[in-house]
Coordinates of C-alpha atoms and ligand atoms in Angstrom, one line a residue:
X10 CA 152.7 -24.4 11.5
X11 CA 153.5 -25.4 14.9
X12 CA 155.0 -22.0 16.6
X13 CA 155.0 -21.3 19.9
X14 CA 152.8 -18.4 21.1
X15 CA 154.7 -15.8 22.9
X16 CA 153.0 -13.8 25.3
X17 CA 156.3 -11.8 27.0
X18 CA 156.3 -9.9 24.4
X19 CA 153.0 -8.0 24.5
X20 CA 152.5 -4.6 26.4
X21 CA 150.1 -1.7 26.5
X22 CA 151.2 2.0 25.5
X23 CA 149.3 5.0 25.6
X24 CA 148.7 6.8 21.9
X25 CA 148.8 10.7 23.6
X26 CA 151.8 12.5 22.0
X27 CA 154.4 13.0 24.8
X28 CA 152.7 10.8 27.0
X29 CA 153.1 7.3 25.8
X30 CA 153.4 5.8 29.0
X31 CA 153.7 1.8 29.1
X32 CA 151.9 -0.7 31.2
X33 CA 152.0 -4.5 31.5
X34 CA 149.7 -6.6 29.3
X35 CA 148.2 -8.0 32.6
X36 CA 146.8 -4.1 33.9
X37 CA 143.2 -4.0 33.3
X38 CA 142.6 -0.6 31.7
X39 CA 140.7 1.6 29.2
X40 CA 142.6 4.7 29.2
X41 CA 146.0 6.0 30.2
X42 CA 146.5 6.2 33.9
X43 CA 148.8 8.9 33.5
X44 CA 147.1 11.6 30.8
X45 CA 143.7 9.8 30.4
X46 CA 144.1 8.9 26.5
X47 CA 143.6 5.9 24.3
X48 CA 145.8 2.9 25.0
X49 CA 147.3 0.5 22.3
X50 CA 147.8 -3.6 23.0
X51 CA 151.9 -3.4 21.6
X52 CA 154.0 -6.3 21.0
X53 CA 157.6 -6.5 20.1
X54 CA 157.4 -7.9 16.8
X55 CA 161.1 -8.6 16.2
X56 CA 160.9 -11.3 19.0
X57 CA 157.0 -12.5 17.9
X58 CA 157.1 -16.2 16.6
X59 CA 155.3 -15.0 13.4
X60 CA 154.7 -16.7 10.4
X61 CA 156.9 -16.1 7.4
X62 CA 153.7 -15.5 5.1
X63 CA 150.3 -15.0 5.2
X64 CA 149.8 -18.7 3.6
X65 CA 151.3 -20.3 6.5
X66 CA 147.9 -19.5 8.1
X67 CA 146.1 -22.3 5.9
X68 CA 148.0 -25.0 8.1
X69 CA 145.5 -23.9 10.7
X70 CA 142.1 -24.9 8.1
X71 CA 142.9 -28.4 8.6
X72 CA 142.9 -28.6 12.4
X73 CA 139.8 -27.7 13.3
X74 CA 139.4 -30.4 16.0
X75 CA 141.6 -27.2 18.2
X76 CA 138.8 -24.7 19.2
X77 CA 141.5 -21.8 18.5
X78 CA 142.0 -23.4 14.9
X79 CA 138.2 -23.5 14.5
X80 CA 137.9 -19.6 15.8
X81 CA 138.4 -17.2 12.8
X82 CA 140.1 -15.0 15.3
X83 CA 142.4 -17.5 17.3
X84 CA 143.4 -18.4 14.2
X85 CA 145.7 -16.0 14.2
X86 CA 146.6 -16.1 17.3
X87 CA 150.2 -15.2 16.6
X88 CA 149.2 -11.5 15.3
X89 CA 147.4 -10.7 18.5
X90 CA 149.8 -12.5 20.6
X91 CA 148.6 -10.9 24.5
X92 CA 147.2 -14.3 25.8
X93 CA 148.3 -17.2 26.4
X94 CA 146.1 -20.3 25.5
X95 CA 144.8 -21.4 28.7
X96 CA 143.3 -17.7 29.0
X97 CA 141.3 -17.8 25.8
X98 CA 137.4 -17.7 25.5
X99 CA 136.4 -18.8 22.6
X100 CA 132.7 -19.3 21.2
X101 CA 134.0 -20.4 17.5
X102 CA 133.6 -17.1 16.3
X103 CA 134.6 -15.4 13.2
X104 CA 133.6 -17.8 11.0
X105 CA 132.2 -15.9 8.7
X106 CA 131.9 -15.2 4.9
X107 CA 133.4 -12.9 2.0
X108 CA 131.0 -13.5 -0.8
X109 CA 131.8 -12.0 -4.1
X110 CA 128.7 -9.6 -4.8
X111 CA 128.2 -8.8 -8.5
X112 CA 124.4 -7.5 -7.8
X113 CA 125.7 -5.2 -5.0
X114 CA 128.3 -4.4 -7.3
X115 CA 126.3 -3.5 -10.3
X116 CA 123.9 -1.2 -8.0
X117 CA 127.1 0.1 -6.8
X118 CA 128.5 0.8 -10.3
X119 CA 131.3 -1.8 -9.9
X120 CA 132.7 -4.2 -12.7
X121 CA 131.6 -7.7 -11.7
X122 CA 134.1 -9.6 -9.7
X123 CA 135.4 -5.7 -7.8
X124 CA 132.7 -6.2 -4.9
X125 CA 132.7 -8.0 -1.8
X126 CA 130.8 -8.6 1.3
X127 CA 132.2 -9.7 4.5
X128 CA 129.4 -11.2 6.2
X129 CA 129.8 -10.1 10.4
X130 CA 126.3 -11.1 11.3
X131 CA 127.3 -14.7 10.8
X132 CA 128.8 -14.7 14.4
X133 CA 127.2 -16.4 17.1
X134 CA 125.4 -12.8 19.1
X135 CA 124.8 -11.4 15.5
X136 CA 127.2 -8.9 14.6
X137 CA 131.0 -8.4 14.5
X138 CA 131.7 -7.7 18.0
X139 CA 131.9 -11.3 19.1
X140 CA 135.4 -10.6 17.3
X141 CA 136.6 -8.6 20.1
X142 CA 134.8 -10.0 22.9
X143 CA 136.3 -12.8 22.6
X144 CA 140.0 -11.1 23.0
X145 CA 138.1 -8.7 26.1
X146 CA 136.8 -11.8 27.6
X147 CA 140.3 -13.7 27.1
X148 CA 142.0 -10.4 28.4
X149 CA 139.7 -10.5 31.5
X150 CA 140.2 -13.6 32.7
X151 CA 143.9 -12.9 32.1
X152 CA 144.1 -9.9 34.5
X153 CA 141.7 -11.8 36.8
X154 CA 138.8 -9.9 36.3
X155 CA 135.4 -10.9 38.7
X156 CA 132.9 -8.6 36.6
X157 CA 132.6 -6.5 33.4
X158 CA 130.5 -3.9 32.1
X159 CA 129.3 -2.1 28.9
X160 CA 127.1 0.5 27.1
X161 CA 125.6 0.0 24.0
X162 CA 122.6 0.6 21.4
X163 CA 122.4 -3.2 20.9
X164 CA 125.1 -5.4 19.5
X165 CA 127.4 -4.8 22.1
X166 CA 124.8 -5.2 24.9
X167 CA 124.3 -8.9 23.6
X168 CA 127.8 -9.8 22.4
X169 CA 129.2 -9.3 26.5
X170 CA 125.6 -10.9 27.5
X171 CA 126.7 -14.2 25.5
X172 CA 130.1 -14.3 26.3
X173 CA 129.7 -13.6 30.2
X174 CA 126.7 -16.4 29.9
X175 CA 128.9 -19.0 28.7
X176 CA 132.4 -17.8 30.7
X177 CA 130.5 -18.0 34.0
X178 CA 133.2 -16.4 35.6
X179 CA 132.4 -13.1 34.6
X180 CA 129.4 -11.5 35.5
X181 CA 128.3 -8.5 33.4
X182 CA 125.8 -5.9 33.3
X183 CA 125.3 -3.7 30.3
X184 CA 123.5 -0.2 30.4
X185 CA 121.4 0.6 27.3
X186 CA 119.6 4.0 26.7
X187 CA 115.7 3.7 27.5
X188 CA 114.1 3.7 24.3
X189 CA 117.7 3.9 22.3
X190 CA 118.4 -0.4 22.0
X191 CA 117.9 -2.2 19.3
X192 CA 114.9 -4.7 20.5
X193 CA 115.9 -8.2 19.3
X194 CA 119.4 -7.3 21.0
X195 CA 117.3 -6.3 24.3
X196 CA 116.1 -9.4 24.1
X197 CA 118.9 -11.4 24.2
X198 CA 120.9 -9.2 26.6
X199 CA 118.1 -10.2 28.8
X200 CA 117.5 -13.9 27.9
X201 CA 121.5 -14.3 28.5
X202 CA 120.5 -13.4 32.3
X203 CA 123.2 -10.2 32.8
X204 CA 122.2 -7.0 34.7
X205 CA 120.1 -4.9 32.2
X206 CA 120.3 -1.2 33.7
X207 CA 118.3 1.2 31.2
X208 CA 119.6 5.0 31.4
X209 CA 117.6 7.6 30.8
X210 CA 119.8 8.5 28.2
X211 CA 121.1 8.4 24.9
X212 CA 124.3 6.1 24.0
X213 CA 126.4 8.7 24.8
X214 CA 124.9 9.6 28.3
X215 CA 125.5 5.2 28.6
X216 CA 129.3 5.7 27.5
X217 CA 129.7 8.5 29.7
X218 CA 128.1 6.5 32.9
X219 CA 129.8 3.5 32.0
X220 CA 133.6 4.7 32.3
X221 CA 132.4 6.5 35.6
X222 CA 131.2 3.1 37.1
X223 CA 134.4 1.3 35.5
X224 CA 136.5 3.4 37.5
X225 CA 134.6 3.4 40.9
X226 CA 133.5 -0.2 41.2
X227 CA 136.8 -1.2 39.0
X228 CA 134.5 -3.5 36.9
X229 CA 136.3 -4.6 33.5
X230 CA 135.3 -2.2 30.6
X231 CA 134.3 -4.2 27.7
X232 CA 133.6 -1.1 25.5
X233 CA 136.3 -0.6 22.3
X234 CA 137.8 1.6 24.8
X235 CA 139.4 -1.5 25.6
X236 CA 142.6 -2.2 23.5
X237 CA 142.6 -5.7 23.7
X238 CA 138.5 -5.9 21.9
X239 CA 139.9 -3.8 18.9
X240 CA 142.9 -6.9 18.8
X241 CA 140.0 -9.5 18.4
X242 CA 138.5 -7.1 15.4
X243 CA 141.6 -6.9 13.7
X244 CA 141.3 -10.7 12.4
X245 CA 138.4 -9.3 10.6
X246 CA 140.7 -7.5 8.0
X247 CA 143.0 -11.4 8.0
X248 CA 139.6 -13.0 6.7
X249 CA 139.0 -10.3 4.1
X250 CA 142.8 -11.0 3.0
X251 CA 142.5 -15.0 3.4
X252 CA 138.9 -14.4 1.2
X253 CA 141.0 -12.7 -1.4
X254 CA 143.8 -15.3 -1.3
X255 CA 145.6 -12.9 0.4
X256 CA 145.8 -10.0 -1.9
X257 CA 145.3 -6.5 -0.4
X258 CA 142.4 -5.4 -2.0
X259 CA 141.7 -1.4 -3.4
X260 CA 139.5 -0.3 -0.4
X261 CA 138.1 -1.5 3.1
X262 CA 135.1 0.6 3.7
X263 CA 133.2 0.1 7.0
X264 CA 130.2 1.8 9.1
X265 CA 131.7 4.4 11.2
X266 CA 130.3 4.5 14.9
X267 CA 132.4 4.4 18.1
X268 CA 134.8 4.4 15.6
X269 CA 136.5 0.9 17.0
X270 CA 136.4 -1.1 13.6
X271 CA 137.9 1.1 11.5
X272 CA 140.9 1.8 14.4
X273 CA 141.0 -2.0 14.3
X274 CA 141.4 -2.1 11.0
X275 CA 143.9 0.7 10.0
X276 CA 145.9 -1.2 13.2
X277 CA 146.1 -4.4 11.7
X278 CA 147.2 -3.4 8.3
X279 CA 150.0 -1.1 9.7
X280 CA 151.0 -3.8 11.6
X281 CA 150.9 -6.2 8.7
X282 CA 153.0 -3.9 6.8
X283 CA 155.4 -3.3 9.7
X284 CA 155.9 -7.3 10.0
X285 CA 156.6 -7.6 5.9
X286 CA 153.7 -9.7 5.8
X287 CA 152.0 -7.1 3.2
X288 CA 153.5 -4.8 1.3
X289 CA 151.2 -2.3 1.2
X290 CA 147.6 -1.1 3.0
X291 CA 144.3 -0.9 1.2
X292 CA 142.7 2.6 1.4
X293 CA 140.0 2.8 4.2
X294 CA 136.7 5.1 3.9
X295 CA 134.9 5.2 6.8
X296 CA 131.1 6.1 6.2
X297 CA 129.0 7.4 8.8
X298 CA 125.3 8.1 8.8
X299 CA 124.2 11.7 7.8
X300 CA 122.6 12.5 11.3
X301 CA 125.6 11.1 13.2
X302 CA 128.1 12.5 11.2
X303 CA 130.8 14.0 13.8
X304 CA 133.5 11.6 12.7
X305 CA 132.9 13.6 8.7
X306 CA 132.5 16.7 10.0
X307 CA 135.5 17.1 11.8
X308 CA 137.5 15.5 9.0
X309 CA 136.1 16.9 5.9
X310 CA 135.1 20.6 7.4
X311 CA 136.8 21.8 10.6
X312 CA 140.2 19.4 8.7
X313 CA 141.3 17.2 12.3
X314 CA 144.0 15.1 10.9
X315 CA 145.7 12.8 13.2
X316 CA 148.8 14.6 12.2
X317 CA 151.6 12.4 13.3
X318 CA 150.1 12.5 16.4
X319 CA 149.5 15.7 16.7
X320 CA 145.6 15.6 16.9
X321 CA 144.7 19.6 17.4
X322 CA 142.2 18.4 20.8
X323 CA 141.4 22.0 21.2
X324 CA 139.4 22.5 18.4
X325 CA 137.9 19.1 18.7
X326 CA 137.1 20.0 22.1
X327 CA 135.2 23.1 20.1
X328 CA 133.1 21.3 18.0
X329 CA 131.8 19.2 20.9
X330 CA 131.0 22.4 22.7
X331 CA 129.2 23.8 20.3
X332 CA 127.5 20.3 19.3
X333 CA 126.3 21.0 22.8
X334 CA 125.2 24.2 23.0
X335 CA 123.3 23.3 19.6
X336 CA 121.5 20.3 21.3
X337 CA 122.6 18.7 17.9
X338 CA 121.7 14.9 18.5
X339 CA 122.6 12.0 16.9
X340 CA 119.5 11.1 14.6
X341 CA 119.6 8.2 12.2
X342 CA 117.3 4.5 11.3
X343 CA 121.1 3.3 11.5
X344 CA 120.9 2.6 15.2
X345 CA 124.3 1.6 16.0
X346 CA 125.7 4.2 14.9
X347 CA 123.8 6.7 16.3
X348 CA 126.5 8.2 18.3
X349 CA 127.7 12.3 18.9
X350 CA 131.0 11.3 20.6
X351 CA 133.1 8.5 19.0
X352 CA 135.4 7.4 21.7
X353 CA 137.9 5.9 19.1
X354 CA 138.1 9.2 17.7
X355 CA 141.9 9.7 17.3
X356 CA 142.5 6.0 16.6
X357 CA 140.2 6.3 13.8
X358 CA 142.0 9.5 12.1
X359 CA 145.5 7.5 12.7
X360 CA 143.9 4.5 10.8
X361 CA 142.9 7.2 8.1
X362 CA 146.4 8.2 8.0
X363 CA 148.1 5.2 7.8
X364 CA 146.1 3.4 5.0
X365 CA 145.6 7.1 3.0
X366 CA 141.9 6.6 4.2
X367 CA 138.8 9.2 4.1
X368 CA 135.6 9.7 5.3
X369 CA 132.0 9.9 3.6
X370 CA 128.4 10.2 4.9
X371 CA 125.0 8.8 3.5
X372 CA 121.5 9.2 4.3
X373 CA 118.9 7.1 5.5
X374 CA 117.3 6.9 2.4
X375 CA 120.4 5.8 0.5
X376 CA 121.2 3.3 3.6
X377 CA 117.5 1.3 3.5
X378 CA 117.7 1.5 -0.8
X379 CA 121.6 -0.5 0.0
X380 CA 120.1 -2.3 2.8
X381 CA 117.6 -4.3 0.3
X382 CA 120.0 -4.3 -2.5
X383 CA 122.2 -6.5 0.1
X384 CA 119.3 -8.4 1.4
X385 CA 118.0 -9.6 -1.9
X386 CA 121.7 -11.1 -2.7
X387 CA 121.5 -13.5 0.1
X388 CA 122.1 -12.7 4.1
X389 CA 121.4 -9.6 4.4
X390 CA 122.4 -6.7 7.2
X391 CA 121.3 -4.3 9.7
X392 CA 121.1 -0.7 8.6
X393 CA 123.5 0.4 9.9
X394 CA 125.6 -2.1 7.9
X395 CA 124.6 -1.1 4.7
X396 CA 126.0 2.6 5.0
X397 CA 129.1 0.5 3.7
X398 CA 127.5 -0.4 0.5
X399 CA 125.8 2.9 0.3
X400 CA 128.8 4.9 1.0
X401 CA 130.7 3.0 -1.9
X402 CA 127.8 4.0 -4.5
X403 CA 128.4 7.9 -3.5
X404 CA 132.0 7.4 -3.9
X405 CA 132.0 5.0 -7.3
X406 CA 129.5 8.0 -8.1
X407 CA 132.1 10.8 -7.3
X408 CA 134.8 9.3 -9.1
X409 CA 136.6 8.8 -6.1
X410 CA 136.3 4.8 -6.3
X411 CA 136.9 3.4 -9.5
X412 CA 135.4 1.0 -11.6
X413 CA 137.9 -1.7 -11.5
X414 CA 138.9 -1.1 -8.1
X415 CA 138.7 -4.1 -5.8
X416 CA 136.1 -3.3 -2.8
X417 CA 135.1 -5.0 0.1
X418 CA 132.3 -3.6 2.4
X419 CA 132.4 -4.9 6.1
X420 CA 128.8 -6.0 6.8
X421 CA 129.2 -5.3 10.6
X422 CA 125.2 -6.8 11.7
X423 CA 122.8 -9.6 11.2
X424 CA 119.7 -8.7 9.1
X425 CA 117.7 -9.5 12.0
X426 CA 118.0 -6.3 14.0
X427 CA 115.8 -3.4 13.4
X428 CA 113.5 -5.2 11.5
X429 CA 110.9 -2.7 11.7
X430 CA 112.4 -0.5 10.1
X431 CA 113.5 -3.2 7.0
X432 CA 109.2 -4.2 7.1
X433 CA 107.9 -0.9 6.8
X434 CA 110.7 -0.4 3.8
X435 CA 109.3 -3.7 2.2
X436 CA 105.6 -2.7 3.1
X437 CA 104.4 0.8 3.4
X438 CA 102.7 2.9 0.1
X439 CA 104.7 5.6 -0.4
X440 CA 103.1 8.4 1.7
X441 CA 102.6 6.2 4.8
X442 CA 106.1 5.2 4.4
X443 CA 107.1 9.4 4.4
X444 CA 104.7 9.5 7.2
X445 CA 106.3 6.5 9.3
X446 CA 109.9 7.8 8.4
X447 CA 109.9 11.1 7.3
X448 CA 111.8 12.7 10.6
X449 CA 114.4 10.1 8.6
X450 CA 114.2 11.5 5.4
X451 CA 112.7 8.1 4.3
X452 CA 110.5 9.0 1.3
X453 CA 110.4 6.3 -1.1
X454 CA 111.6 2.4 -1.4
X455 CA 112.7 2.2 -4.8
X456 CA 113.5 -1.9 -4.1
X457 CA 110.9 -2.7 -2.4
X458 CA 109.7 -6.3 -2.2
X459 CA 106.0 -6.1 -1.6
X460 CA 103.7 -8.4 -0.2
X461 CA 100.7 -9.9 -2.1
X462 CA 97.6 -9.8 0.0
X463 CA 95.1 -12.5 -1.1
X464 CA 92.2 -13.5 0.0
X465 CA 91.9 -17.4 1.7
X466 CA 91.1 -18.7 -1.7
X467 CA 93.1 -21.1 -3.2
X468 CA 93.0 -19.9 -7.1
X469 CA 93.6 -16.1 -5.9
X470 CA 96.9 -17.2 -4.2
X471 CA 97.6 -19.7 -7.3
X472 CA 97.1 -16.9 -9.4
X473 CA 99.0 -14.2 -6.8
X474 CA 102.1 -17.1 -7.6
X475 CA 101.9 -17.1 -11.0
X476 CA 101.3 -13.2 -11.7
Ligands
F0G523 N1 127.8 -1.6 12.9 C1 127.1 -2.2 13.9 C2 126.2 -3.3 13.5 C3 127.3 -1.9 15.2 O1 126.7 -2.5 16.2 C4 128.2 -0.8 15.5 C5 128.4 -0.3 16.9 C6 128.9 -0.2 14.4 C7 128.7 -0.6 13.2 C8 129.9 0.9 14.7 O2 131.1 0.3 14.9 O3 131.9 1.6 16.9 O4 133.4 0.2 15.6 O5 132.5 2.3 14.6 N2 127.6 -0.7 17.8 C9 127.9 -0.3 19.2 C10 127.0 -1.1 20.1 C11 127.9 1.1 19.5 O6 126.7 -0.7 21.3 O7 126.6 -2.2 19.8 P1 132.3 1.2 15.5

């Protein structure tokens, strides 16, 4: 496929209903400058140079000599068509796995062959974001940004570390609640040599301070605030298709946080339809973790629809204040998603609308017993990753999913973060483990892979083998 990327065709529009204000692809900003809402990265598609089918894309496998080639995001460059090639960052990420999953499936209660896991840890930081820091980073340099910022509980924090490492041209600092990061992702925030500022905060308080210092030292948000980082996370759903041969499957279902994947998501397969290139979306369920569950609430209780666009704010605005004068806090092992306020909020609930998706929560409990069901297949994932799996046992379980259905889970982290929490799982006697976790609701560790302890004697450890 040699096409010619064109970049005079992409803008940025504001999602607020009777807003909808338009700005040049080249403005760096994270929210409408007019009404203060979500913006979108738009293109005209009728003058894109797209593909005529999804298929065309394998042309791109055997060039992998071209960095963009080799990226599983620039490989698509022509659905996410804002920069131009000599703009693009690119650490050769995305190239990542959808492994069929008949073990996950059968915990699951799925027919063999219905399961599959898209492996996002695979990417060079460790989790999925790399996807749309690469597009952030490639959108910075393209509106000539000289520094970029971000909050996070981890993965976020050490995706923009390794990308402003190996850019060089953009300095970033990252602020991280004290306490509230992910430790393995501390570390390589800090190894990657940006400015670490620690809030005495929670992720929230972070977001809050973040946008603040965004707008007053005009430093480049890198937050999925940022329209252009939910374009790079859209190529996630073109793996999933190119794993399938490029059948839609049944259901996407995904971790719900900040809420960025799953606007991603809903974004590229309305777009996918809209260019003919599918005929129709697969269903997304976004799963969030029982003690961050605003996202659930707000859907399945107080009914926020995104309505045609005609999100009811004041009631959402409600919720929040009395989340507030609660003191409810986010609570959960799943540390990247342990978030009160999803900024994505009304992107998410149009991505709910468009694919005829819905929302589910799961417990701790049910996320660690997921967690090792998908670590002893192979790879693994962080906790937070596994509400995915756990979230499509509840639903199989309800009825709602069925059998047959064709699933994929979206394994958003590496395996490697919040390890402590995967040890004690592995480790602890039941009570100690209830003691450890119990604020949790971690009681038990029904697939648990225990240790042996022996003693330094060769026939003991022979026969500790063998048992
Ligand atoms: N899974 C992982 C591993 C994450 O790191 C995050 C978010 C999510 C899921 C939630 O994704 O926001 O798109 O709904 N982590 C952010 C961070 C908050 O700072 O690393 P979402």
């Amino acid at each position: 496929m040699a096409i010619a990327i064109r970049t005079d065709i992409a803008y940025q529009q504001c999602i607020g209903q009777g807003c909808g204000a338009r700005f040049s692809v080249e403005e760096p900003l994270f929210e409408c400058p007019k009404c203060g809402d979500l913006l979108d990265a738009r293109y005209d598609w009728s003058r894109a140079a797209l593909p005529k089918h999804l298929k065309d894309f394998e042309a791109k496998w055997a060039r992998q000599d071209d960095p963009l080639a080799f990226s599983g995001v620039w490989r698509f460059h022509e659905l996410l068509p804002f920069a131009g090639r000599e703009h693009i960052m690119t650490l050769g990420e995305g190239r990542t796995i959808l492994q069929r999953a008949d073990r996950v499936a059968a915990f699951a209660g799925l027919a063999p062959g219905r399961l599959f896991l898209q492996y996002e840890g695979l990417n060079p930081s460790g989790s999925f974001k790399d996807n749309g820091m690469t597009a952030a980073f490639s959108h910075a340099r393209l509106a000539g940004a000289t520094r970029a910022a971000c909050a996070s509980t981890g993965n976020t924090s050490a995706s923009v570390a390794l990308y402003s490492a190996v850019d060089g041209r953009v300095p970033a600092v990252v602020l991280v609640g004290s306490g509230k990061i992910a430790y393995g992702k501390l570390a390589q925030a800090l190894d990657y040599g940006v400015r670490v500022i620690q809030v005495q905060g929670d992720f929230d308080a972070c977001m809050k301070r973040v946008k603040e210092v965004a707008r007053e030292l005009k430093i480049y948000l890198m937050n999925s605030l940022n329209p252009f980082r939910l374009e790079g996370q859209k190529t996630i759903m073109y793996r999933i298709l190119e794993g399938l041969r490029w059948e839609v499957p049944d259901w996407v279902v995904v971790p719900g946080g900040n809420l960025g994947n799953s606007s991603a998501f809903g974004k590229a397969f309305q777009e996918l339809v809209e260019t003919g290139l599918i005929q129709r979306p697969p269903r997304l369920a976004v799963i969030n973790a029982a003690g961050a569950d605003t996202l659930y609430r707000l859907v399945n209780e107080e009914r926020i629809a995104w309505n045609g666009g005609r999100v009811d704010e004041g009631r959402i605005a409600a919720f929040y204040s009395q989340m507030d004068a609660e003191n409810r806090r986010a609570k959960t092992l799943a540390s990247a998603i342990e978030i009160n306020r999803p900024v994505n909020l009304k992107k998410c609930l149009r991505a709910l609308e468009w694919t005829g998706g819905l929302v589910e929560k799961v417990t701790d409990q049910e996320i660690l017993d997921a967690k090792a069901q998908v670590g002893a297949g192979g790879f693994g994932c962080e906790p937070a990753s596994a509400a995915s799996v756990a979230g499509v046992k509840k639903l199989r379980a309800a009825g709602v999913i069925g059998r047959d259905e064709r699933v994929v889970c979206v394994l958003t982290g590496h395996a490697l973060k919040d390890p402590h929490a995967t040890v004690a799982y592995h480790t602890k006697k039941e009570g100690e483990l209830a003691e450890a976790y119990g604020d949790y609701g971690i009681r038990t560790a029904a697939h648990a892979n225990r240790p042996i302890v022996v003693e330094d004697n060769l026939e003991k450890i022979i026969a500790a083998i063998q048992a």
